PDB file of C-alpha atoms in Angstrom:
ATOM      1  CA  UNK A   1      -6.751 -15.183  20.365  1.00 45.00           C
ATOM      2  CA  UNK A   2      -7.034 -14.715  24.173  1.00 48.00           C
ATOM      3  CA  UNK A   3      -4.808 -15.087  26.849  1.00 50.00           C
ATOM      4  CA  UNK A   4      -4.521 -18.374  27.976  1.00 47.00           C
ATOM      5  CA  UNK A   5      -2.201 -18.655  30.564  1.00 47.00           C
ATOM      6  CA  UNK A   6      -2.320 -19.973  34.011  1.00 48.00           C
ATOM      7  CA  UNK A   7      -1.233 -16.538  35.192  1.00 67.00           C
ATOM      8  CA  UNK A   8      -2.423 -14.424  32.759  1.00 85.00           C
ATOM      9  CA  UNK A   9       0.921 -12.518  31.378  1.00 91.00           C
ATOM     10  CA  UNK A  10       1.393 -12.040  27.738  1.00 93.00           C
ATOM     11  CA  UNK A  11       3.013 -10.147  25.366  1.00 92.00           C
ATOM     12  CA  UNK A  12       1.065  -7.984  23.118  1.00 92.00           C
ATOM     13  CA  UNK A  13       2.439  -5.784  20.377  1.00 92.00           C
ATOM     14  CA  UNK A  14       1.341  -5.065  16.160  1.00 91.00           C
ATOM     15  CA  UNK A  15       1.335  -7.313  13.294  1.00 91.00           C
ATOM     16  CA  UNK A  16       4.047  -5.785  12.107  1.00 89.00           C
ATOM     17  CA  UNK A  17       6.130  -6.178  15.171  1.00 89.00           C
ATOM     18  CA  UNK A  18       5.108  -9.973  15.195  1.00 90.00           C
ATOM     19  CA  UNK A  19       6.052 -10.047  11.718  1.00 87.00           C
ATOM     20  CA  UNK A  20       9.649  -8.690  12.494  1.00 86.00           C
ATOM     21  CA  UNK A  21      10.454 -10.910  14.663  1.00 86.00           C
ATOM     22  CA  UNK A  22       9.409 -14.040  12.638  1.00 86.00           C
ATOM     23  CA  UNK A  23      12.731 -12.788  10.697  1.00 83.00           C
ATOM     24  CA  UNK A  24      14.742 -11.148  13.103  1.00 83.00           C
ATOM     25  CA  UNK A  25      17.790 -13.587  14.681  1.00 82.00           C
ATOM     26  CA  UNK A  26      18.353 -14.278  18.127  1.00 80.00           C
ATOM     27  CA  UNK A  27      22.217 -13.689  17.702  1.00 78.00           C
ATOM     28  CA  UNK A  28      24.371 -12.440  15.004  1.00 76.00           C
ATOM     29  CA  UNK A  29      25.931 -15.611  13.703  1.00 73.00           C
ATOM     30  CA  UNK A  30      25.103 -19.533  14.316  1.00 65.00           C
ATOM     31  CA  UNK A  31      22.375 -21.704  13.904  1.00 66.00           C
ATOM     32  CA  UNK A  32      20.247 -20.033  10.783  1.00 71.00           C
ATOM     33  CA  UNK A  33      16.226 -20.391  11.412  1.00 70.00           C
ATOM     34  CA  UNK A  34      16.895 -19.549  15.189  1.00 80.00           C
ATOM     35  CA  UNK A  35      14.602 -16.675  14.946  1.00 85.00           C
ATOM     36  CA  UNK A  36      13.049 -14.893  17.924  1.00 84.00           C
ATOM     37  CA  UNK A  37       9.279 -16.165  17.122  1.00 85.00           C
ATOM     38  CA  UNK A  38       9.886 -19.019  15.082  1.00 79.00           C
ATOM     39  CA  UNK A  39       6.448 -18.900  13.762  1.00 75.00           C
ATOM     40  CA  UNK A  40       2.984 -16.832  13.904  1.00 70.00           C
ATOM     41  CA  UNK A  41       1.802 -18.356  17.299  1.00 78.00           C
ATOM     42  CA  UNK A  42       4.701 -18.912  19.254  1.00 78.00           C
ATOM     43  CA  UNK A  43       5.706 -17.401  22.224  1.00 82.00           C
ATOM     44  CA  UNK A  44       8.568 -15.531  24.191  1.00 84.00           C
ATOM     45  CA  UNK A  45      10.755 -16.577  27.153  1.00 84.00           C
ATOM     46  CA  UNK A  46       7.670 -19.036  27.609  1.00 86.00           C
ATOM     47  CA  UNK A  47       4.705 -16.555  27.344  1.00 91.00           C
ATOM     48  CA  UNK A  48       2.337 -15.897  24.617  1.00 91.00           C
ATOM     49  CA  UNK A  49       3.001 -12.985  21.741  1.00 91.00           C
ATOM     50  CA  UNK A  50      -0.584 -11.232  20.992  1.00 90.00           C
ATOM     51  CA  UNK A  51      -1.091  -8.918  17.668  1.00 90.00           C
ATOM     52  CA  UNK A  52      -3.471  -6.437  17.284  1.00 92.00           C
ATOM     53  CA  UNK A  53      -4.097  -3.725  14.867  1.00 92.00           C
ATOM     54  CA  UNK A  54      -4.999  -1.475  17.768  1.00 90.00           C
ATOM     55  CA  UNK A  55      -1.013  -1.057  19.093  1.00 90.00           C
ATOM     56  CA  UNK A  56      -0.120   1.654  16.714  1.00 87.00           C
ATOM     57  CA  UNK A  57       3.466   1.247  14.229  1.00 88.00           C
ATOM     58  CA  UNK A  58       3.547   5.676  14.548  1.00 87.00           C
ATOM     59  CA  UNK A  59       5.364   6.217  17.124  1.00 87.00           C
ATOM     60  CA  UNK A  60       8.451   8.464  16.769  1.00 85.00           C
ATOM     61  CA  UNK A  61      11.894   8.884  18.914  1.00 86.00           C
ATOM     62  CA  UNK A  62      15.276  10.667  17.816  1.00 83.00           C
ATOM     63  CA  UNK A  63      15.205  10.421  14.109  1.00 82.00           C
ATOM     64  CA  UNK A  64      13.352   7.138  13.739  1.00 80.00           C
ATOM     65  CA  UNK A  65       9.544   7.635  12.491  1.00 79.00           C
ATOM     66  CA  UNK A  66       8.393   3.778  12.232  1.00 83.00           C
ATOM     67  CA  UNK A  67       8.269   2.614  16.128  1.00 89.00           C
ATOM     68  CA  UNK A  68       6.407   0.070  17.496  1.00 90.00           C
ATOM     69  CA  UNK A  69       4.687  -0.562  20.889  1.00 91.00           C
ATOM     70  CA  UNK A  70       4.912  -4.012  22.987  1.00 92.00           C
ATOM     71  CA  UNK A  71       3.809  -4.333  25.919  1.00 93.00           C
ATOM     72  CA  UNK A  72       4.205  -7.227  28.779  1.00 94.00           C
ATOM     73  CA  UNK A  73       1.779  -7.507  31.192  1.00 92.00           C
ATOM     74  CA  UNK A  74      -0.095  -9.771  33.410  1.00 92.00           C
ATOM     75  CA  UNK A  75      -4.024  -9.969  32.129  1.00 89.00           C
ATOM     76  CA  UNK A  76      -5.363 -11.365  34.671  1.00 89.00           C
ATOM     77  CA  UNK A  77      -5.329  -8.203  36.623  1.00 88.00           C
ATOM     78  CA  UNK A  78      -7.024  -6.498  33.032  1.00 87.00           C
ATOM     79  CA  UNK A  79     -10.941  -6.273  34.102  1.00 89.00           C
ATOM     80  CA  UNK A  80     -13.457  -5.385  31.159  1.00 89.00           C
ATOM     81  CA  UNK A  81     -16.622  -4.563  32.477  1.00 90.00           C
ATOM     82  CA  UNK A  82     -20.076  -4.568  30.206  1.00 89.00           C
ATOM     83  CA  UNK A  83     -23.475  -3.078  30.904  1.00 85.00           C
ATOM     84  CA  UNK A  84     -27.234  -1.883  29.521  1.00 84.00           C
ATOM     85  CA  UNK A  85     -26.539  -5.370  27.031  1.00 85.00           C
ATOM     86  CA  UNK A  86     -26.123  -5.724  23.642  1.00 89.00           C
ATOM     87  CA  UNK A  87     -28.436  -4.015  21.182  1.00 92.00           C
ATOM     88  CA  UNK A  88     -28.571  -5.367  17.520  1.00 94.00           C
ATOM     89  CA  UNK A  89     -30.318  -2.662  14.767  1.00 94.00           C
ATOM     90  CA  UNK A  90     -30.890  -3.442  11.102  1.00 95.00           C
ATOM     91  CA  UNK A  91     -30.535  -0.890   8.403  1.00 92.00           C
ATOM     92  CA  UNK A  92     -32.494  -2.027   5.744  1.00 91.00           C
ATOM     93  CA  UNK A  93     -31.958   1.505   3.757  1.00 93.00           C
ATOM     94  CA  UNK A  94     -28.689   2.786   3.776  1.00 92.00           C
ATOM     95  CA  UNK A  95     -27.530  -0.083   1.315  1.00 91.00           C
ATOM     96  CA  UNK A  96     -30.543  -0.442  -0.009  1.00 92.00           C
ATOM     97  CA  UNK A  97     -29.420   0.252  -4.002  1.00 93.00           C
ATOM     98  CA  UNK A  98     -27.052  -2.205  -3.684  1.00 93.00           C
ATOM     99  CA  UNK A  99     -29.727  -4.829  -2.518  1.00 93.00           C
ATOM    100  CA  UNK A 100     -27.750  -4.546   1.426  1.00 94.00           C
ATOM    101  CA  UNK A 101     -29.044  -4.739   4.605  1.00 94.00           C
ATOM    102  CA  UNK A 102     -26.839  -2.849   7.400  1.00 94.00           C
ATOM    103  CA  UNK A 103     -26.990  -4.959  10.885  1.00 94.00           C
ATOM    104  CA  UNK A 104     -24.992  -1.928  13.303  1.00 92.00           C
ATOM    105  CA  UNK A 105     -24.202  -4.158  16.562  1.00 92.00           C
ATOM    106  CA  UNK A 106     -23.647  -1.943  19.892  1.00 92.00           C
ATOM    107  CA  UNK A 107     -22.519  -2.810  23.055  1.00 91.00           C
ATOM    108  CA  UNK A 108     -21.384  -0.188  26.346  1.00 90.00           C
ATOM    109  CA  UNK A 109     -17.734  -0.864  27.702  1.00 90.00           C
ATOM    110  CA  UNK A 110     -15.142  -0.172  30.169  1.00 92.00           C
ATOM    111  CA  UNK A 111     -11.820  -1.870  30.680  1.00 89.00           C
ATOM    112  CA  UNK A 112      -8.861  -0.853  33.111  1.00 89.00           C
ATOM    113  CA  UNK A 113      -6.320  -2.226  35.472  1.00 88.00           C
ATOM    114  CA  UNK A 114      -6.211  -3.735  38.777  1.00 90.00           C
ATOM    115  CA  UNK A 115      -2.799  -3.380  39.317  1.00 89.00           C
ATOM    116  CA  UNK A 116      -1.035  -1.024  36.638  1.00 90.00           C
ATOM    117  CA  UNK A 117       2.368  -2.169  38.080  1.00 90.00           C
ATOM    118  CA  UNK A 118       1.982  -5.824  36.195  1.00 89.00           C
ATOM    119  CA  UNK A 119       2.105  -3.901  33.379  1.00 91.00           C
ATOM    120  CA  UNK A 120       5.831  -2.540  31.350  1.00 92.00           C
ATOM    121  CA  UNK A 121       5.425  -0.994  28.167  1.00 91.00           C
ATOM    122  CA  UNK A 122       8.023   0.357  25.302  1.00 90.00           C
ATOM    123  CA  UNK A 123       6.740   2.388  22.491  1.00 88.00           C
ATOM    124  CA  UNK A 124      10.497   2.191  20.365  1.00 87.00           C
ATOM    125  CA  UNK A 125      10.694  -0.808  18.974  1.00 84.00           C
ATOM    126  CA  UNK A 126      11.876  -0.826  15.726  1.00 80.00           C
ATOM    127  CA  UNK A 127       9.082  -3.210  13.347  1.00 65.00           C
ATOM    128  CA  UNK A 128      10.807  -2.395   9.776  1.00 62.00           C
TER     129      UNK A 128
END
């Protein structure tokens, strides 16, 4: 899933931290089911809530071990650039006892930000 905003700006943060707050409250006492993502692929304050596997759940502070990243940004200023193409290789041997063929897909990349400002990121949250 991609960004789909008009302007760009997302949250993006682990499964696990999506997963937390699918069950997490958005106050103490009240209306039950009030959650603050009520379900996989809803959003926050109005703006989409991205997972990926690549926003580690490692990070450490104080005496707490199991620390998740989310950040909030604004894509749109998020370039990816791509050259020298795609190249597409098949293995026919590496497999080949287990009657396998290997396709190995590569691809040369480079991503960074126009403006780093658009970007806020917090590497405490708690996901468990």
């Amino acid at each position: 899933k991609s960004v789909n905003s008009a302007d760009g700006q997302a949250y993006v943060t682990s499964p696990a931290m999506k997963g937390r707050a699918q069950i997490t409250p958005r106050q103490s006492a009240g209306v039950e089911g009030n959650f603050i993502l009520r379900d996989w692929n809803s959003g926050v304050n109005g703006f989409p809530v991205l997972g990926t596997t690549n926003l580690p759940d490692t990070f450490t502070k104080g005496g707490s071990t199991v620390l998740s990243a989310v950040i909030f940004g604004d894509f749109s200023n998020f370039v990816t650039a791509s050259w020298g193409g795609m190249e597409i290789g098949v293995d026919p041997y590496t497999n080949m006892a287990e009657g396998m063929t290997n396709l190995v897909l590569g691809t040369y990349l480079d991503c960074g930000m126009l403006n780093p400002l658009g970007f806020s990121v917090i590497k405490d949250a708690q996901s468990y």
